[in-house]
Coordinates of C-alpha atoms and ligand atoms in Angstrom, one line a residue:
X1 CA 20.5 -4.3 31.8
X2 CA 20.8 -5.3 28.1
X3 CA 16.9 -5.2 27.7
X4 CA 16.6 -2.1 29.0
X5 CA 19.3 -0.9 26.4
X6 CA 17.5 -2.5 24.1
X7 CA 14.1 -0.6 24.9
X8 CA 16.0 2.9 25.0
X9 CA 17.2 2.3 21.7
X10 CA 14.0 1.5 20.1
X11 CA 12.6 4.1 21.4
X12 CA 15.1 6.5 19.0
X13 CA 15.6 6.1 15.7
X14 CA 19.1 4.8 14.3
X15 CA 20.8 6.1 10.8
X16 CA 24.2 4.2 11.5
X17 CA 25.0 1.6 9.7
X18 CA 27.6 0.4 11.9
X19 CA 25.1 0.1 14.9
X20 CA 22.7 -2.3 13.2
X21 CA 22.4 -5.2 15.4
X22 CA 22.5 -8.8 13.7
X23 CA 19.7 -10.0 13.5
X24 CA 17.8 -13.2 12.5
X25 CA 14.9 -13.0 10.3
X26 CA 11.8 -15.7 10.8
X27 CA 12.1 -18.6 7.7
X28 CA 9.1 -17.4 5.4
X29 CA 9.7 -21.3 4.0
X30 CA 9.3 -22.4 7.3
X31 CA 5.5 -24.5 8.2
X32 CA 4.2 -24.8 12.2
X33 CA 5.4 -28.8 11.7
X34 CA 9.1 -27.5 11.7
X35 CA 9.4 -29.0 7.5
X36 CA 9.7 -26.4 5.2
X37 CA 8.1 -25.8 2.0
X38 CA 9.1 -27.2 -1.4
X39 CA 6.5 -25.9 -3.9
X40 CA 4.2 -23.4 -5.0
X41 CA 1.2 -25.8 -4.1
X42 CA 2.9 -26.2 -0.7
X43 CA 2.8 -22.6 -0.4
X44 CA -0.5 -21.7 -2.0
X45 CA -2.6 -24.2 0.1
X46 CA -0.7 -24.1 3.4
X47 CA 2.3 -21.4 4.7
X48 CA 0.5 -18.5 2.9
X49 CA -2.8 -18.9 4.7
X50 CA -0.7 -19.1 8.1
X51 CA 1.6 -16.8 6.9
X52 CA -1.4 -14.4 6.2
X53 CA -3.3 -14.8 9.4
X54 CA -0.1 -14.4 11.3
X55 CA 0.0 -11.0 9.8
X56 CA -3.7 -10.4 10.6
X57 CA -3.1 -11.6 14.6
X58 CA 0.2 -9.8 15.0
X59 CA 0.4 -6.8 12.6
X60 CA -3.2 -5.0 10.9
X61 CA -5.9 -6.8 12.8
X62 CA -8.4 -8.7 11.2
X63 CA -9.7 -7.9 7.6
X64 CA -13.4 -8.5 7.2
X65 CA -14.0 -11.2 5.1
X66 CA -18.0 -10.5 5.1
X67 CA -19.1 -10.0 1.4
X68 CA -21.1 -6.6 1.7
X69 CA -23.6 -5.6 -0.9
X70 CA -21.9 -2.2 -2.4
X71 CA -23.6 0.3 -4.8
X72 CA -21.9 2.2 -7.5
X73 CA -23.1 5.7 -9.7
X74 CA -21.2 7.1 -12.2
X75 CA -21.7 10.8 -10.5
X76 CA -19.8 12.7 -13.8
X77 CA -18.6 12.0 -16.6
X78 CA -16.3 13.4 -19.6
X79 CA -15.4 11.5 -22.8
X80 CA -13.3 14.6 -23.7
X81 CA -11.3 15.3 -20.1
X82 CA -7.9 16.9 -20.2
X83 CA -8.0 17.7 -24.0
X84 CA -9.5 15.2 -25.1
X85 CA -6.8 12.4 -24.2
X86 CA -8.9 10.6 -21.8
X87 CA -12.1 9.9 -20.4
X88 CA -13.0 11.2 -16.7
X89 CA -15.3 9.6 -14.6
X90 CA -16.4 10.2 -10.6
X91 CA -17.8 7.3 -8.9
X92 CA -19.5 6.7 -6.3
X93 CA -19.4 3.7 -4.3
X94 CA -21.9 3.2 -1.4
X95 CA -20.6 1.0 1.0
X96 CA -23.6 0.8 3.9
X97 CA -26.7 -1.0 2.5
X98 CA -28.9 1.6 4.2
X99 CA -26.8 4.5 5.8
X100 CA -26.6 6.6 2.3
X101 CA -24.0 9.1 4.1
X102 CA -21.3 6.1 3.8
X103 CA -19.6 6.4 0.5
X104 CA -16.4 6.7 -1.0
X105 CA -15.4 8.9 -4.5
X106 CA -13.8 7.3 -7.0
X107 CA -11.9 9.3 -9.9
X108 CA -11.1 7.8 -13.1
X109 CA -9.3 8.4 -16.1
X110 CA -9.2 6.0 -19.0
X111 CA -7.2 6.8 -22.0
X112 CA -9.5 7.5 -25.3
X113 CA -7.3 5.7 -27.4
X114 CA -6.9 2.5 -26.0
X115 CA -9.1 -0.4 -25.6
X116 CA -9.7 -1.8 -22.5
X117 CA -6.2 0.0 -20.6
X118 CA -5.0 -1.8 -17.6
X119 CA -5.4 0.6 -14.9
X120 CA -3.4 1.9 -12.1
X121 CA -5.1 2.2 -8.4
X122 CA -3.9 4.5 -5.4
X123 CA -5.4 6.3 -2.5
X124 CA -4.1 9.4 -2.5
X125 CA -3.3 11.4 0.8
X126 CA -5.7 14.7 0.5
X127 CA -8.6 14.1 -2.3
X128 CA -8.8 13.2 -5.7
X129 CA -8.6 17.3 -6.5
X130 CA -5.3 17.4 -5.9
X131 CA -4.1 14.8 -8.3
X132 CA -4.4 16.8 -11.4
X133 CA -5.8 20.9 -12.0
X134 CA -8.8 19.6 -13.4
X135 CA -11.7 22.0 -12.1
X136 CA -14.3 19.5 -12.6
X137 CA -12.7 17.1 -10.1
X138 CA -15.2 17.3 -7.2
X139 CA -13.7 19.2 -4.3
X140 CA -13.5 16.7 -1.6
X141 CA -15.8 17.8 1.2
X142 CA -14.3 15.6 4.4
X143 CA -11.3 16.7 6.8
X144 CA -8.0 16.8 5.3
X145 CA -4.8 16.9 6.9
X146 CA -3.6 20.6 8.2
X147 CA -0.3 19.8 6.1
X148 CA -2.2 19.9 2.8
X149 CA -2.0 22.3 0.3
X150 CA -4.6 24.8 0.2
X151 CA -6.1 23.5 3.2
X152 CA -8.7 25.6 5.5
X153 CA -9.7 24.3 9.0
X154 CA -8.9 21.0 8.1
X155 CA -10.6 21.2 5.0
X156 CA -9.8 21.6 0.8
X157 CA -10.4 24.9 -0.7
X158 CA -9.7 25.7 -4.5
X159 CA -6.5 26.4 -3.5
X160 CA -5.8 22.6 -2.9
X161 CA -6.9 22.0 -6.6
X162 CA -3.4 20.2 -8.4
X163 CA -1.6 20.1 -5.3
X164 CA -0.1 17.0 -5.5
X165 CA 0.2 16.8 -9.5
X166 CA 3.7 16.0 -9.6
X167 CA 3.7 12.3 -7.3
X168 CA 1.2 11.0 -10.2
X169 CA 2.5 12.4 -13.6
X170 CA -1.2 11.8 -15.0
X171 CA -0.7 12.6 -18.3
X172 CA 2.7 10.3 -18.9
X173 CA 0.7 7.4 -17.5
X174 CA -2.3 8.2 -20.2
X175 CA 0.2 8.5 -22.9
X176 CA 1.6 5.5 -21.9
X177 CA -1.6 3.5 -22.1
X178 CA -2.7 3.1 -18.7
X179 CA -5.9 4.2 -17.0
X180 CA -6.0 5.5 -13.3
X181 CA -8.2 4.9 -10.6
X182 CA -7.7 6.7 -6.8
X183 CA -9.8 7.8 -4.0
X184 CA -8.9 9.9 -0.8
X185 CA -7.8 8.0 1.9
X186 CA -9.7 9.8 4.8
X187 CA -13.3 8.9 2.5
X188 CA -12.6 5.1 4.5
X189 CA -10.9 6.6 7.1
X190 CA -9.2 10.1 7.9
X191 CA -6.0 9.7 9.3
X192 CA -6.4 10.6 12.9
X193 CA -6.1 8.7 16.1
X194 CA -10.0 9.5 16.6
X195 CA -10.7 9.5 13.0
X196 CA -12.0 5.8 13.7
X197 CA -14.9 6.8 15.4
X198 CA -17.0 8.4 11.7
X199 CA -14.4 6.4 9.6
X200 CA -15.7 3.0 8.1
X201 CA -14.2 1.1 11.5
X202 CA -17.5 2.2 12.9
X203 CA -19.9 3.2 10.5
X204 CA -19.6 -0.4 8.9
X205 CA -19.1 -2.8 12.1
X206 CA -22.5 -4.4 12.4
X207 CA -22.8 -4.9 8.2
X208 CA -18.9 -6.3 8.0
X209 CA -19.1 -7.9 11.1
X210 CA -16.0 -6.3 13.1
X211 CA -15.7 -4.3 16.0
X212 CA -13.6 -1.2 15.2
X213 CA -10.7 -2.1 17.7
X214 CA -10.5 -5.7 15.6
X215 CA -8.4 -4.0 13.0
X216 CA -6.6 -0.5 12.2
X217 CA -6.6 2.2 9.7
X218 CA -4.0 0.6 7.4
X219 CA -6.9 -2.7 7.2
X220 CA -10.1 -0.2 6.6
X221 CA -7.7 1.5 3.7
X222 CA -6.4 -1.7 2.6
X223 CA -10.6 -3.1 2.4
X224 CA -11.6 0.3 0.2
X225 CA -9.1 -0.2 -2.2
X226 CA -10.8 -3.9 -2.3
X227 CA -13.6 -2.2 -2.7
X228 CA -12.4 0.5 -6.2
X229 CA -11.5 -3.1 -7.0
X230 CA -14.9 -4.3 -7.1
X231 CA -15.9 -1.3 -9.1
X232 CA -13.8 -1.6 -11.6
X233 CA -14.1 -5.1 -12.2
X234 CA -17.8 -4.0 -13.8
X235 CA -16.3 -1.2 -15.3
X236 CA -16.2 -2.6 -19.0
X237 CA -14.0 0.3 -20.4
X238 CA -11.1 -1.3 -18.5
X239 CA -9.1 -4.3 -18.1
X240 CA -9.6 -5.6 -14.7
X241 CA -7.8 -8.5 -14.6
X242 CA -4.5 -6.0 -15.2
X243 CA -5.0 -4.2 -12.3
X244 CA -1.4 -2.2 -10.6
X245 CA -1.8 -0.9 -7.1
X246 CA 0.6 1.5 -6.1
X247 CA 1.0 3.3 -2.6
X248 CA 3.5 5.5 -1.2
X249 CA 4.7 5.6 2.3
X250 CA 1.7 5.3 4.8
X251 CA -0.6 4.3 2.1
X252 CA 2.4 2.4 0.5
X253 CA 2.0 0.0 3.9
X254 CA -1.5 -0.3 3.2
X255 CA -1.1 -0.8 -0.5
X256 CA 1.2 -4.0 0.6
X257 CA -1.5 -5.2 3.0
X258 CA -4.4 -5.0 0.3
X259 CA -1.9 -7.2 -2.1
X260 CA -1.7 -9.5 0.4
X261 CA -5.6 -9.6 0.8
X262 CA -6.9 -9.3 -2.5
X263 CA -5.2 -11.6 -5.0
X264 CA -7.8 -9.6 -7.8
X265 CA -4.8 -7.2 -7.4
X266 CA -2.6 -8.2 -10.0
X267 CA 0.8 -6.3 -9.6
X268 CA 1.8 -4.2 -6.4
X269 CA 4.5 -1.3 -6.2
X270 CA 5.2 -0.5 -2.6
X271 CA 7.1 3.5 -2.6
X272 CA 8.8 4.2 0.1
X273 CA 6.6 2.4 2.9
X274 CA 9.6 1.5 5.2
X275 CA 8.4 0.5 8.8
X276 CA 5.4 -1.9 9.3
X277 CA 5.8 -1.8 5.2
X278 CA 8.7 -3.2 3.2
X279 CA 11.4 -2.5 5.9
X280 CA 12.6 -5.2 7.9
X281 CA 11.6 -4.2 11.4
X282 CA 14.2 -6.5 13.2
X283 CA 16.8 -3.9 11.5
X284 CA 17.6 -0.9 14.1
X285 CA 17.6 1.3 11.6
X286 CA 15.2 4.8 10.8
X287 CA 11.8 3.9 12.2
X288 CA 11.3 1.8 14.8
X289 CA 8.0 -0.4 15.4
X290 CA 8.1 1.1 19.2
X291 CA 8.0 4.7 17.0
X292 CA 5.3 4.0 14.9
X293 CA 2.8 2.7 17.4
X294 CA 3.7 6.0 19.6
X295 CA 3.3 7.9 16.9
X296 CA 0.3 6.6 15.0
X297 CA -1.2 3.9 17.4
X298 CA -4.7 4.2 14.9
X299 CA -3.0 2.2 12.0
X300 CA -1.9 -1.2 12.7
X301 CA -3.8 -4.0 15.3
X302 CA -3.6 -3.6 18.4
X303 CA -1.0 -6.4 19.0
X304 CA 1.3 -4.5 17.1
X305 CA 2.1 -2.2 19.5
X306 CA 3.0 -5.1 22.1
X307 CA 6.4 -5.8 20.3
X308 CA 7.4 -2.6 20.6
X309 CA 10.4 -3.5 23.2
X310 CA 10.7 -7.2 21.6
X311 CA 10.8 -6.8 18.2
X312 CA 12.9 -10.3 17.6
X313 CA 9.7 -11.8 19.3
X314 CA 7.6 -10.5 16.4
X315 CA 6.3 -13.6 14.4
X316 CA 6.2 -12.1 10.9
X317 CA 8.5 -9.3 9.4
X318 CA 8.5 -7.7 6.2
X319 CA 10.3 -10.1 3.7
X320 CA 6.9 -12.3 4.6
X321 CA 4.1 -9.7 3.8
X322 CA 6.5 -8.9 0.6
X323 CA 6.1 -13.1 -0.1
X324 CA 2.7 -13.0 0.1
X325 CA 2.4 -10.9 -3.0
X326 CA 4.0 -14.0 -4.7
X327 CA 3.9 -15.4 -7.8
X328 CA 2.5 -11.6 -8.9
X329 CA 4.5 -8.7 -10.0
X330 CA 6.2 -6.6 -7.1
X331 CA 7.9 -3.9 -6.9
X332 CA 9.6 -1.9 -4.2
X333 CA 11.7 0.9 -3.9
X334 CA 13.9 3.5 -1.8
X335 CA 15.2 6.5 -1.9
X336 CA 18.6 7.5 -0.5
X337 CA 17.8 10.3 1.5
X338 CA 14.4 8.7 3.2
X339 CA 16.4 7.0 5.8
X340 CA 13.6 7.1 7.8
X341 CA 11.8 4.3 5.5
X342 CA 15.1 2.0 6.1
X343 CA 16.2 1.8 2.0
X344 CA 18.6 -1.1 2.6
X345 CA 15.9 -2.5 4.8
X346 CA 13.7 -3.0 2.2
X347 CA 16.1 -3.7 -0.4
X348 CA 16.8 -6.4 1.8
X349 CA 13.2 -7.7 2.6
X350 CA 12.6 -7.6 -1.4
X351 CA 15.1 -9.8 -1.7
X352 CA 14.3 -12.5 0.7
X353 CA 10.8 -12.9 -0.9
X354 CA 12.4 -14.1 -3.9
X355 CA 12.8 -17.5 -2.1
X356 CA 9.0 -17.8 -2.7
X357 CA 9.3 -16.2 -6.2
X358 CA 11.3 -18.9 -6.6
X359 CA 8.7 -21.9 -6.0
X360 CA 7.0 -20.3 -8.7
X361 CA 9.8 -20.1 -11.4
X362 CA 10.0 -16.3 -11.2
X363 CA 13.1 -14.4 -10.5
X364 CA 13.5 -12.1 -7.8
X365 CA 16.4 -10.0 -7.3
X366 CA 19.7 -11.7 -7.9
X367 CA 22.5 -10.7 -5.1
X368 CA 21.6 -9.4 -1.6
X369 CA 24.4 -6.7 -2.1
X370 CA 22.8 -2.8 -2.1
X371 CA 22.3 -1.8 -6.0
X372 CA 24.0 1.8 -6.7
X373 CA 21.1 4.7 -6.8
X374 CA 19.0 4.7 -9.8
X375 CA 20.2 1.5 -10.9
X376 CA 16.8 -0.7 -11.0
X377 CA 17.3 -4.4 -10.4
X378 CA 15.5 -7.8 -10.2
X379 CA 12.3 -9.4 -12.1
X380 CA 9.6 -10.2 -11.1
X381 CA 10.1 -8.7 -7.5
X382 CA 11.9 -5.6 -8.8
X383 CA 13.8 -2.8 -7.0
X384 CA 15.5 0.3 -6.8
X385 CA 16.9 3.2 -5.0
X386 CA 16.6 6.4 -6.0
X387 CA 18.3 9.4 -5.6
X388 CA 16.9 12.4 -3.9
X389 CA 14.0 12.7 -1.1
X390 CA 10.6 10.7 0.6
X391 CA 8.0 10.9 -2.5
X392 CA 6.8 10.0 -5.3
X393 CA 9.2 11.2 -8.7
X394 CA 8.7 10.9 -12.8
X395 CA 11.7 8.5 -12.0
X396 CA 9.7 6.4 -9.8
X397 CA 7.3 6.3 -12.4
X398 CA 9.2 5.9 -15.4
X399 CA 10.3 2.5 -13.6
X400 CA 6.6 1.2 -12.5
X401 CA 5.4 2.4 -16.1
X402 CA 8.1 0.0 -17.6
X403 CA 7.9 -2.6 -15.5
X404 CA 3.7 -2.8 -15.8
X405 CA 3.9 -2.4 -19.5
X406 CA 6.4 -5.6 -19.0
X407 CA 4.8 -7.6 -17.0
X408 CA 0.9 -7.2 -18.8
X409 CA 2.6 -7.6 -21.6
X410 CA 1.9 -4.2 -23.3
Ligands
LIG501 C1 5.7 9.3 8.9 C2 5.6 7.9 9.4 C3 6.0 6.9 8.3 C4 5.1 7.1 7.1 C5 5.2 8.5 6.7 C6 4.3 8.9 5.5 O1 7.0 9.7 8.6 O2 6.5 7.8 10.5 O3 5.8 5.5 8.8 O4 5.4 6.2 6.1 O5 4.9 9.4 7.7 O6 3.3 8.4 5.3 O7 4.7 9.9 4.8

């Protein structure tokens, strides 16, 4: 009886406090011998590689490690882009070695007066036209989501142009001295259950290796921004070893799984990814891992979707994908009304991956009690809740903004 309870819960979402379950969250410190860990060396050579392929059996699937040979063009470019502040570039990268018609577009902005910027990199959720009202930002050509913006049959019109302009304040992260890098999402794969099937998941199996059911959409968006990595990294107008990912929601869970798989990546903010992200999913609280997998059963592996009934049987949760970030620069955050992305749930995860901070000297964040909204706290691993609704706010980035410019110390 209790287990079936237990499976009609999960099922439904949960926004009580007072019906959270207790719960016991796997050790992170913990190795297969039963000892735990007691350094960084321990960590480094040992409980992160299991830690990391316990993420890649029971959570995104595998993530090709085949070294492919990738082609870049710079398609366009303006030294005197938006006023003349920054430089705009549109990249191509070519990810098949034969097959011409698999590519992803990169756009770039690099501030003109500063020398070697670190840069910022994000997919974005609808094409790089609707992060700022540039018209010479190439109007993305593939399928797009029937919720954005200007949108026509499933596909951008000039009317998408600058849609989304306010979740990237462009021009206070130029002023601020950093350059941005982002690409659309749906160029690796679009984000539909069939959208696997022209994505990269199939277009690129016999060159990486990987059969498309091996791994999810989160992993084949989590490998492209490996590959704007690998771009930029030859890209002498910026500073690639001060690379910031940031990803919000969806693309905030695969912005988490890319840190984890690409220590290049040298500081990762997390907004807002909740379940299968930052939240802890052993907490009964806004989305549920049964939820997810019903709802979106094209992002994660497909052993994901077995726990969705027994999720206290799940190996990993999130504190450990947040620990494999460690010793680099992390930041999560919440916002109040978002219950759905489980705030205290990834307060709470953020916090327990300061025990691995912690083998490195760093400081995490200091007191597992709740900070008050806008009321940033933490180090190294940093945090906050903010006030107000699911996106991405000047708030949000006057905190990632600070906390870069701290930590590559700008
Ligand atoms: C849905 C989904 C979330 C996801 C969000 C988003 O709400 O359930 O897991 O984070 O979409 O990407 O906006």
């Amino acid at each position: 009886l209790f287990s079936f309870i237990a499976c009609q819960c999960l099922a439904q979402s949960n926004t009580d406090e007072s019906k959270v379950q207790p719960y016991t969250l796997p050790d992170v410190l913990k190795m297969p011998d039963g000892k735990r860990v007691t350094n960084s060396r321990e960590w480094q050579l040992k409980q992160r590689p299991y830690i990391y392929r316990l993420f890649e059996e029971n959570q995104f699937g595998r993530f090709p490690a085949t070294k492919t040979a990738i082609r870049f063009r710079v398609m366009e470019s303006d030294r005197n882009a938006l006023d003349g502040i920054a430089t705009r570039k549109q990249v191509r990268i070519w990810l098949h070695p034969s097959d011409s018609t698999v590519y992803a577009d990169v756009l770039l902005y690099i501030p003109n007066n500063v020398k070697k910027p670190p840069v910022f990199i994000a997919l974005n959720f609808s094409g790089n036209h609707t992060v700022s009202t540039d018209k010479h930002i190439a109007l993305s050509t593939r399928w797009v989501s029937s919720r954005a913006k200007g949108g026509v049959n499933n596909r951008a019109t000039e009317a998408s142009r600058g849609a989304d302009t306010a979740s990237w304040q462009l021009h206070t992260l130029l002023q601020k001295g950093f350059a941005l890098a982002t690409a659309y999402c749906g160029d690796w794969e679009t984000d539909t259950v069939t959208g696997y099937q022209t994505g990269i998941r199939t277009t690129m199996k016999d060159i990486l290796n990987i059969q498309p059911n091996e791994w999810g959409a989160m992993g084949a968006w989590a490998w492209g921004l490996s590959r704007i990595v690998d771009y930029l990294q030859q890209d002498k107008a910026v500073d690639a070893r001060k690379i910031a990912l940031i990803g919000h929601s969806r693309l905030g869970k695969a912005a988490l799984w890319a840190g984890a798989s690409d220590q290049r990546i040298a500081l990762v903010i997390s907004n807002e990814s909740g379940e299968g992200g930052a939240a802890i999913s052993r907490r009964w609280y806004g989305e549920t891992v049964k939820i997810i997998n019903n709802n979106f059963p094209h992002w994660f592996g497909a052993k994901y979707r077995t726990y969705g009934d027994s999720v206290n049987t799940l190996p990993v949760d999130a504190h450990m994908l947040l620990s494999l970030i460690a010793p680099r620069p992390l930041y999560v955050a919440s916002a109040e009304d978002d219950k759905w992305s489980d705030p205290k749930g990834e307060f709470l995860s953020a916090f327990e991956a300061g025990k691995v901070y912690a083998l490195f000297g760093k400081q995490g964040i200091e007191t597992d009690k709740m900070p008050e909204p806008n009321q940033p706290v933490g180090e190294t691993v940093r945090y906050h809740l903010r006030t107000g609704r699911h996106a991405v706010t000047v708030y949000d980035w006057q905190q990632y903004l600070e906390f870069a410019s701290r930590e590559f110390g700008k």
